[in-house]
Coordinates of C-alpha atoms and ligand atoms in Angstrom, one line a residue:
M32 CA 0.0 0.0 -0.1
N33 CA 2.6 2.3 1.2
C34 CA 4.6 1.4 -1.9
L35 CA 1.7 2.2 -4.2
R36 CA 1.2 5.6 -2.6
N37 CA 5.0 6.3 -3.0
R38 CA 4.8 5.3 -6.6
I39 CA 1.9 7.7 -7.4
I40 CA 3.6 10.7 -5.4
W41 CA 6.8 10.0 -7.5
N42 CA 4.7 10.0 -10.7
I43 CA 3.1 13.2 -9.9
L44 CA 6.4 14.9 -9.1
L45 CA 7.7 13.6 -12.3
V46 CA 5.0 15.2 -14.4
I47 CA 5.4 18.4 -12.6
A48 CA 8.9 18.5 -13.2
I49 CA 8.7 17.7 -17.0
S50 CA 5.8 20.4 -17.5
F51 CA 8.1 22.8 -15.6
T52 CA 10.8 22.3 -18.0
A53 CA 8.7 22.2 -21.1
C54 CA 7.1 25.6 -19.9
T55 CA 10.3 27.5 -19.1
G56 CA 12.1 26.0 -22.0
K57 CA 15.0 25.5 -19.7
K58 CA 17.1 22.2 -19.6
T59 CA 19.0 21.3 -16.5
E60 CA 22.5 21.8 -17.6
K61 CA 25.5 20.0 -16.0
K62 CA 27.9 22.8 -14.7
P63 CA 31.3 22.1 -15.9
V64 CA 33.9 21.6 -13.1
S65 CA 36.2 24.3 -14.6
Q66 CA 35.1 27.9 -14.4
V67 CA 38.1 29.2 -16.4
S68 CA 37.1 30.0 -20.0
V69 CA 39.3 28.8 -22.7
S70 CA 40.5 30.0 -26.2
P71 CA 39.8 28.0 -29.3
E72 CA 43.5 27.0 -29.4
W73 CA 42.9 25.1 -26.1
Q74 CA 40.0 23.2 -27.5
K75 CA 42.1 22.1 -30.2
L76 CA 44.7 20.6 -28.0
A77 CA 45.2 16.9 -28.5
L78 CA 42.4 16.2 -30.9
T79 CA 44.5 13.2 -31.7
P80 CA 46.9 11.5 -29.1
P81 CA 49.9 13.6 -28.4
M82 CA 53.3 12.4 -29.9
G83 CA 56.8 13.2 -28.9
W84 CA 59.6 12.3 -26.7
N85 CA 60.4 12.4 -23.0
S86 CA 63.6 12.6 -21.3
W87 CA 62.8 10.1 -18.4
N88 CA 63.1 6.6 -19.9
G89 CA 66.4 7.2 -21.5
L90 CA 68.2 9.9 -19.5
G91 CA 66.8 10.1 -16.0
K92 CA 69.0 12.5 -14.0
K93 CA 71.4 13.1 -16.9
V94 CA 69.0 15.6 -18.7
S95 CA 70.8 18.8 -20.0
E96 CA 70.1 21.4 -22.5
T97 CA 72.9 20.1 -24.8
L98 CA 71.0 16.6 -24.8
I99 CA 67.7 18.4 -25.6
R100 CA 69.1 20.5 -28.3
E101 CA 70.5 17.5 -30.0
T102 CA 67.3 15.4 -29.5
A103 CA 65.4 18.3 -31.2
D104 CA 67.9 18.3 -34.1
S105 CA 67.5 14.4 -34.4
F106 CA 63.8 14.9 -34.7
V107 CA 64.2 16.7 -37.8
T108 CA 67.1 14.6 -39.3
S109 CA 65.7 11.4 -38.5
G110 CA 62.2 11.9 -39.9
L111 CA 60.4 11.7 -36.5
K112 CA 59.0 15.2 -37.0
D113 CA 57.6 14.3 -40.4
A114 CA 56.1 11.3 -38.9
G115 CA 54.2 13.6 -36.6
F116 CA 56.4 13.5 -33.3
T117 CA 56.1 17.0 -32.0
Y118 CA 56.7 17.4 -28.2
I119 CA 60.1 17.3 -26.6
V120 CA 59.5 17.0 -22.8
I121 CA 62.1 17.4 -20.1
D122 CA 61.0 15.2 -17.1
D123 CA 62.2 15.3 -13.6
Y124 CA 65.6 16.7 -12.6
W125 CA 65.8 19.7 -14.7
H126 CA 65.5 22.0 -11.4
G127 CA 68.1 24.1 -9.6
G128 CA 65.7 25.1 -6.9
R129 CA 63.1 27.6 -5.9
D130 CA 64.3 31.0 -5.2
S131 CA 63.6 31.8 -1.6
A132 CA 63.1 35.7 -2.3
T133 CA 60.9 35.6 -5.5
G134 CA 59.5 32.1 -5.1
L135 CA 60.4 31.4 -8.8
L136 CA 61.5 27.9 -10.0
Y137 CA 65.0 28.1 -11.8
P138 CA 66.8 25.2 -13.6
D139 CA 70.0 23.6 -12.7
P140 CA 72.6 26.3 -13.9
K141 CA 75.2 23.7 -14.7
R142 CA 72.9 21.5 -17.0
F143 CA 70.9 24.4 -18.3
P144 CA 73.3 27.2 -18.5
S145 CA 71.3 29.3 -21.2
G146 CA 68.0 28.8 -19.2
M147 CA 64.6 27.6 -20.4
K148 CA 63.4 30.3 -22.3
A149 CA 66.5 30.0 -24.6
L150 CA 65.9 26.2 -24.9
A151 CA 62.2 26.5 -25.7
D152 CA 63.1 29.1 -28.3
Y153 CA 65.6 26.5 -30.0
V154 CA 63.0 23.8 -29.8
H155 CA 60.4 26.0 -31.4
S156 CA 62.9 27.2 -34.0
K157 CA 62.8 23.5 -35.2
G158 CA 59.2 23.5 -35.6
L159 CA 58.8 21.4 -32.4
K160 CA 57.0 22.0 -29.2
F161 CA 58.6 22.3 -25.7
G162 CA 57.3 20.4 -22.7
I163 CA 58.4 20.3 -18.9
Y164 CA 57.6 18.6 -15.6
S165 CA 56.3 19.4 -12.1
D166 CA 54.4 17.7 -9.4
A167 CA 50.9 18.4 -7.5
G168 CA 52.9 17.7 -4.2
T169 CA 55.6 19.6 -2.2
Q170 CA 58.2 17.7 -4.1
T171 CA 58.8 15.8 -7.5
C172 CA 59.2 12.2 -7.3
G173 CA 63.0 13.0 -7.6
E174 CA 62.6 15.2 -4.6
Q175 CA 63.0 18.5 -6.3
P176 CA 60.7 21.5 -5.7
G177 CA 57.0 20.6 -6.4
S178 CA 54.4 23.1 -7.5
F179 CA 51.9 22.6 -4.5
G180 CA 51.0 26.2 -3.2
Y181 CA 52.9 27.7 -6.2
E182 CA 50.4 26.7 -9.0
E183 CA 49.7 29.9 -10.4
K184 CA 53.4 31.2 -10.2
D185 CA 54.6 28.1 -11.8
A186 CA 52.0 28.1 -14.5
K187 CA 52.8 31.7 -15.4
L188 CA 56.5 31.1 -15.4
F189 CA 56.2 28.1 -17.6
A190 CA 54.0 30.2 -20.0
E191 CA 56.8 32.9 -19.9
W192 CA 59.4 30.2 -20.8
G193 CA 57.4 29.2 -23.9
V194 CA 56.3 25.8 -22.4
D195 CA 53.7 24.0 -24.6
F196 CA 53.3 20.8 -22.4
L197 CA 53.2 20.1 -18.6
K198 CA 53.6 16.7 -17.2
Y199 CA 52.2 16.8 -13.8
D200 CA 53.2 14.1 -11.2
Y201 CA 51.6 13.1 -8.0
C202 CA 54.6 12.4 -5.5
F203 CA 54.5 14.0 -2.2
C204 CA 50.8 14.6 -1.9
N205 CA 49.6 13.3 1.5
D206 CA 48.3 9.8 0.3
Y207 CA 50.3 9.3 -2.9
A208 CA 51.2 5.9 -2.2
S209 CA 48.7 4.6 0.3
E210 CA 45.7 2.4 0.1
N211 CA 43.5 5.2 1.1
N212 CA 43.3 7.0 -2.1
D213 CA 41.9 10.5 -1.7
Y214 CA 40.2 11.2 -5.1
K215 CA 38.8 14.6 -3.9
M216 CA 42.4 15.9 -3.0
A217 CA 43.7 14.6 -6.3
I218 CA 40.9 16.5 -8.2
D219 CA 41.4 19.6 -6.4
R220 CA 45.2 19.5 -6.9
Y221 CA 45.0 18.7 -10.7
K222 CA 42.2 21.4 -11.2
K223 CA 44.2 24.0 -9.5
M224 CA 47.0 23.6 -11.9
G225 CA 44.7 23.1 -14.8
D226 CA 43.0 26.3 -14.2
A227 CA 46.3 28.2 -13.6
L228 CA 47.5 26.9 -17.0
K229 CA 44.4 28.0 -18.7
A230 CA 44.6 31.5 -16.9
T231 CA 48.0 32.1 -18.7
G232 CA 46.2 32.2 -22.0
R233 CA 48.9 29.9 -23.6
P234 CA 47.6 26.7 -24.8
I235 CA 49.6 24.2 -22.7
L236 CA 48.8 20.5 -23.0
F237 CA 48.3 19.2 -19.5
S238 CA 49.5 15.6 -18.8
I239 CA 48.2 14.1 -15.8
C240 CA 50.5 11.6 -14.1
E241 CA 48.6 10.2 -11.1
W242 CA 49.3 6.7 -12.2
G243 CA 45.7 5.3 -12.0
P244 CA 44.8 4.6 -8.5
R245 CA 42.3 7.5 -8.4
S246 CA 40.7 6.7 -11.8
P247 CA 41.7 10.0 -13.5
W248 CA 39.9 8.8 -16.6
L249 CA 36.9 9.8 -14.7
W250 CA 37.9 13.4 -14.1
G251 CA 41.0 14.1 -16.1
K252 CA 39.2 16.1 -18.8
E253 CA 37.1 18.1 -16.3
V254 CA 40.2 19.3 -14.5
G255 CA 41.7 20.4 -17.8
G256 CA 43.9 17.4 -18.8
Q257 CA 44.4 16.1 -22.2
M258 CA 45.8 12.8 -21.1
W259 CA 46.1 10.9 -17.9
R260 CA 48.3 8.0 -17.0
T261 CA 46.4 4.7 -16.5
S262 CA 49.3 2.8 -14.9
Y263 CA 52.6 2.9 -12.9
D264 CA 55.7 3.2 -15.0
V265 CA 56.4 0.7 -17.7
H266 CA 60.0 -0.2 -17.4
D267 CA 61.9 -2.2 -20.2
F268 CA 60.0 -5.5 -19.5
W269 CA 57.7 -7.6 -21.5
D270 CA 55.8 -9.1 -18.7
K271 CA 56.1 -7.8 -15.1
P272 CA 53.1 -9.1 -13.3
R273 CA 50.7 -6.7 -12.1
N274 CA 52.1 -4.6 -9.3
K275 CA 50.9 -2.0 -7.0
I276 CA 53.5 0.5 -7.9
S277 CA 56.4 0.8 -10.4
P278 CA 57.8 -0.9 -12.4
I279 CA 55.5 -2.8 -14.7
G280 CA 55.9 -4.4 -17.9
I281 CA 54.2 -3.8 -21.4
L282 CA 51.5 -6.3 -21.1
T283 CA 50.5 -5.2 -17.5
S284 CA 49.9 -1.8 -18.7
L285 CA 48.1 -3.1 -21.8
D286 CA 45.8 -4.8 -19.8
V287 CA 44.8 -1.8 -17.7
D288 CA 44.2 0.4 -20.5
A289 CA 42.3 -2.1 -22.6
N290 CA 39.4 -1.7 -20.4
L291 CA 39.2 1.8 -20.6
E292 CA 38.1 2.7 -24.2
R293 CA 35.1 4.6 -23.3
F294 CA 36.9 7.3 -21.5
A295 CA 39.2 8.3 -24.5
G296 CA 38.4 10.5 -27.4
P297 CA 39.5 13.8 -29.2
G298 CA 40.9 16.1 -26.5
G299 CA 41.5 13.5 -23.7
W300 CA 43.3 10.3 -24.0
N301 CA 44.3 7.4 -21.6
D302 CA 47.9 7.2 -21.3
P303 CA 49.5 3.6 -20.6
D304 CA 52.9 5.4 -20.0
M305 CA 55.7 5.9 -22.6
L306 CA 57.3 3.8 -25.1
V307 CA 60.2 1.7 -24.0
V308 CA 60.8 0.9 -27.8
G309 CA 64.6 1.0 -28.5
L310 CA 65.8 1.2 -24.9
K311 CA 67.6 -2.0 -25.0
N312 CA 68.1 -2.0 -21.2
K313 CA 70.5 0.9 -21.7
G314 CA 68.2 3.6 -20.6
N315 CA 67.4 5.0 -17.1
V316 CA 64.6 2.7 -16.7
K317 CA 65.7 -0.9 -16.7
G318 CA 64.1 -4.3 -16.7
G319 CA 66.4 -6.5 -18.7
G320 CA 65.2 -5.2 -22.2
C321 CA 62.7 -6.6 -24.7
N322 CA 63.3 -8.2 -28.0
E323 CA 62.4 -6.6 -31.2
I324 CA 59.2 -8.3 -31.6
E325 CA 58.1 -7.2 -28.2
Y326 CA 59.1 -3.6 -28.9
Q327 CA 57.2 -3.8 -32.2
T328 CA 54.1 -5.1 -30.3
Q329 CA 54.3 -2.2 -27.9
M330 CA 54.1 0.2 -30.6
S331 CA 51.2 -1.7 -32.4
M332 CA 49.2 -2.1 -29.3
W333 CA 49.8 1.6 -28.0
C334 CA 48.5 2.6 -31.6
M335 CA 45.4 0.3 -31.2
L336 CA 44.8 1.9 -27.9
A337 CA 45.0 5.5 -29.2
A338 CA 47.7 6.2 -26.8
P339 CA 49.9 9.1 -26.6
L340 CA 53.1 8.2 -28.3
M341 CA 55.9 9.5 -26.2
I342 CA 59.4 7.9 -27.2
G343 CA 61.9 7.4 -24.5
C344 CA 65.0 5.8 -26.1
D345 CA 67.9 8.0 -27.4
V346 CA 66.7 9.3 -30.7
R347 CA 70.2 10.5 -31.7
N348 CA 71.4 7.1 -32.0
M349 CA 68.4 5.0 -33.3
D350 CA 69.4 1.5 -34.9
E351 CA 67.6 0.3 -38.0
T352 CA 65.1 -1.7 -36.1
T353 CA 64.2 1.0 -33.9
R354 CA 63.8 3.4 -36.7
H355 CA 61.6 1.0 -38.4
I356 CA 59.4 0.6 -35.5
L357 CA 59.0 4.4 -34.6
L358 CA 58.8 5.5 -38.1
N359 CA 56.2 3.4 -39.5
K360 CA 53.6 5.9 -40.7
D361 CA 51.0 3.1 -41.3
I362 CA 50.7 2.1 -37.6
I363 CA 51.0 5.8 -36.7
G364 CA 48.0 6.4 -38.9
I365 CA 46.1 4.1 -36.7
D366 CA 46.9 5.9 -33.6
Q367 CA 46.2 9.3 -35.1
D368 CA 43.0 8.3 -36.8
T369 CA 40.7 11.3 -36.7
L370 CA 37.7 9.2 -35.4
G371 CA 39.6 9.2 -32.1
K372 CA 38.4 5.9 -31.1
Q373 CA 40.4 3.7 -28.7
G374 CA 40.6 0.1 -29.6
F375 CA 39.2 -2.7 -27.5
R376 CA 39.6 -6.4 -27.1
V377 CA 37.1 -8.3 -29.1
F378 CA 38.5 -11.9 -28.9
R379 CA 40.4 -14.0 -26.7
M380 CA 41.4 -17.7 -26.7
D381 CA 44.5 -19.7 -25.9
G382 CA 46.6 -16.7 -25.3
I383 CA 45.6 -15.1 -28.6
E384 CA 43.8 -11.9 -28.5
A385 CA 42.2 -9.6 -31.1
F386 CA 41.8 -5.8 -30.7
K387 CA 39.6 -3.8 -32.9
K388 CA 39.7 -0.1 -33.6
P389 CA 37.1 1.6 -35.7
L390 CA 38.7 4.1 -38.1
S391 CA 37.5 7.0 -40.1
G392 CA 36.0 6.3 -43.6
G393 CA 34.1 3.1 -42.3
R394 CA 37.4 1.3 -42.0
V395 CA 38.5 -0.8 -39.0
A396 CA 42.0 -2.0 -37.7
I397 CA 42.4 -5.5 -36.3
A398 CA 45.5 -6.3 -34.3
F399 CA 46.2 -10.1 -33.2
L400 CA 48.3 -10.4 -30.3
N401 CA 50.2 -13.7 -29.3
R402 CA 50.9 -13.7 -25.5
N403 CA 52.5 -17.3 -25.7
S404 CA 56.0 -18.1 -25.6
T405 CA 55.4 -20.4 -28.7
V406 CA 54.3 -19.6 -32.3
K407 CA 50.7 -19.7 -33.1
K408 CA 48.6 -20.0 -36.0
V409 CA 45.3 -18.1 -35.8
I410 CA 42.2 -17.9 -37.8
V411 CA 39.2 -15.8 -36.6
S412 CA 35.9 -15.3 -38.3
Y413 CA 34.5 -12.0 -39.0
K414 CA 31.7 -13.0 -37.0
E415 CA 34.0 -13.6 -33.8
L416 CA 35.5 -10.1 -34.7
E417 CA 32.1 -8.7 -34.6
L418 CA 32.3 -7.6 -38.3
D419 CA 29.8 -8.1 -41.0
P420 CA 30.4 -11.9 -41.9
K421 CA 29.3 -11.3 -45.4
A422 CA 31.5 -8.1 -45.9
D423 CA 34.1 -8.2 -48.9
F424 CA 37.1 -6.5 -47.0
R425 CA 40.5 -6.0 -48.4
A426 CA 43.2 -6.6 -45.6
Y427 CA 46.2 -4.1 -45.5
D428 CA 49.1 -5.3 -43.4
V429 CA 50.7 -2.3 -41.7
W430 CA 54.0 -3.9 -41.0
K431 CA 54.2 -5.4 -44.7
H432 CA 52.9 -2.3 -46.0
S433 CA 50.7 -4.2 -48.6
D434 CA 47.4 -5.9 -49.1
V435 CA 47.6 -9.5 -47.9
K436 CA 45.4 -12.4 -49.1
Q437 CA 42.9 -13.8 -46.3
P438 CA 40.4 -16.5 -46.3
A439 CA 36.7 -15.3 -47.0
G440 CA 34.9 -14.2 -44.0
A441 CA 38.0 -14.4 -41.8
L442 CA 41.3 -13.1 -40.9
S443 CA 44.4 -15.3 -40.3
A444 CA 48.0 -14.9 -39.2
D445 CA 51.1 -17.0 -38.2
L446 CA 52.3 -15.3 -35.0
K447 CA 55.7 -15.7 -33.5
S448 CA 55.9 -15.7 -29.7
H449 CA 54.8 -12.1 -28.5
E450 CA 54.2 -10.9 -31.8
S451 CA 51.2 -8.8 -33.0
Q452 CA 50.0 -8.2 -36.5
V453 CA 47.8 -5.3 -37.6
F454 CA 45.5 -5.2 -40.6
I455 CA 43.3 -2.4 -41.8
L456 CA 40.1 -3.6 -43.3
A457 CA 38.4 -1.6 -45.9
K458 CA 35.4 -2.4 -48.1
S459 CA 36.8 -3.2 -51.5
K460 CA 34.8 -0.1 -53.1
D461 CA 36.3 2.2 -50.4
R462 CA 40.0 1.7 -51.2
Ligands
GAL646 C1 57.2 9.0 -11.8 C2 56.6 9.1 -13.2 C3 57.6 8.8 -14.1 C4 58.7 9.8 -14.1 C5 59.3 10.0 -12.6 C6 60.3 11.1 -12.4 O1 56.2 9.3 -10.9 O2 55.6 7.9 -13.3 O3 57.1 8.9 -15.4 O4 58.1 11.2 -14.3 O5 58.2 10.1 -11.8 O6 60.7 11.2 -11.1

């Protein structure tokens, strides 16, 4: 009886609410979290996943202006710039300190004698963009001065230096490595810097590096971020089992990000961390190194996931295999596809997985991944891949750079251990 009465009351309230909205013509609008208005340039940031290089994986503490200048030069000479890699980002350890009188950050005078403005100008003179790193806590992960309490001051300084990209870490925040994850504090701290960046008027891409425990994919965009880390640091490992903190391997990071496709899209991307391609255990992040097939698989899968592509190896001295992997414009084209859809897992059996990524122009990319330590022959029907079973697709192999013959109504591949193969399917008439 009570229940019936409640239902009637609810229905009456609903009718009143609907009539009120209809009469006034007003819709209940969700208020955006950020109150700072943004220019059209801001809205254009990261319409496709950001691409560039970051000093951490390769150089760690050794970063210097000479190495950054040489990296910028190599972007041009190696073809990386032409392939779409744009941002050159200095990670932790650029700092000299924070001036106690002015409160301004300054770079290490030995490693950055010309200062950050001159370095940014140099990077810009090559047609590239310049990025820097700070932290939402009192110190960075490398115990350098953090931006907590100095958000406006630091954002203004970065804008004056000509910074185009800020990676913002989460060390030295109260609960940064505890089980008791304080979502609200993380949202507040990232929003503070997100707003400060917007207030500078300079379009600065905001890269949230909270590592995932506080689900930044749920709030990253609202606090002004264009990308947010979904995992702890990927080191030079193929498979380092799921871990509460760093380091993890390529597979672990892939598995976290592979469930988050609905949170990515133009203007905001899931970031499964940087590429370890080409590190060969010689970088700052170790792990024993991966083989060439595994590095190629990281590139393929990161592109299928529409992940930001931040190179970590020494691009001044890339060997042929590293160049072959990083400069493959066909696989990069999948990452950068303007439809902006993150791929997702569509099939899994006996350690073989298939990922699917819808592309512009009605095309679709399918990637097979062999997680086994043995070779595998695979044949998966269009039906299992959730494709039209009767479609007459042509299959383009992005690593062979040619169309490949396939059985009717299915895709097949011979996969080496840890190999992935990626195909772009297009209806015959669309190619
Ligand atoms: C970690 C971050 C790394 C790197 C490092 C620098 O928290 O995940 O990508 O930035 O700090 O100390």
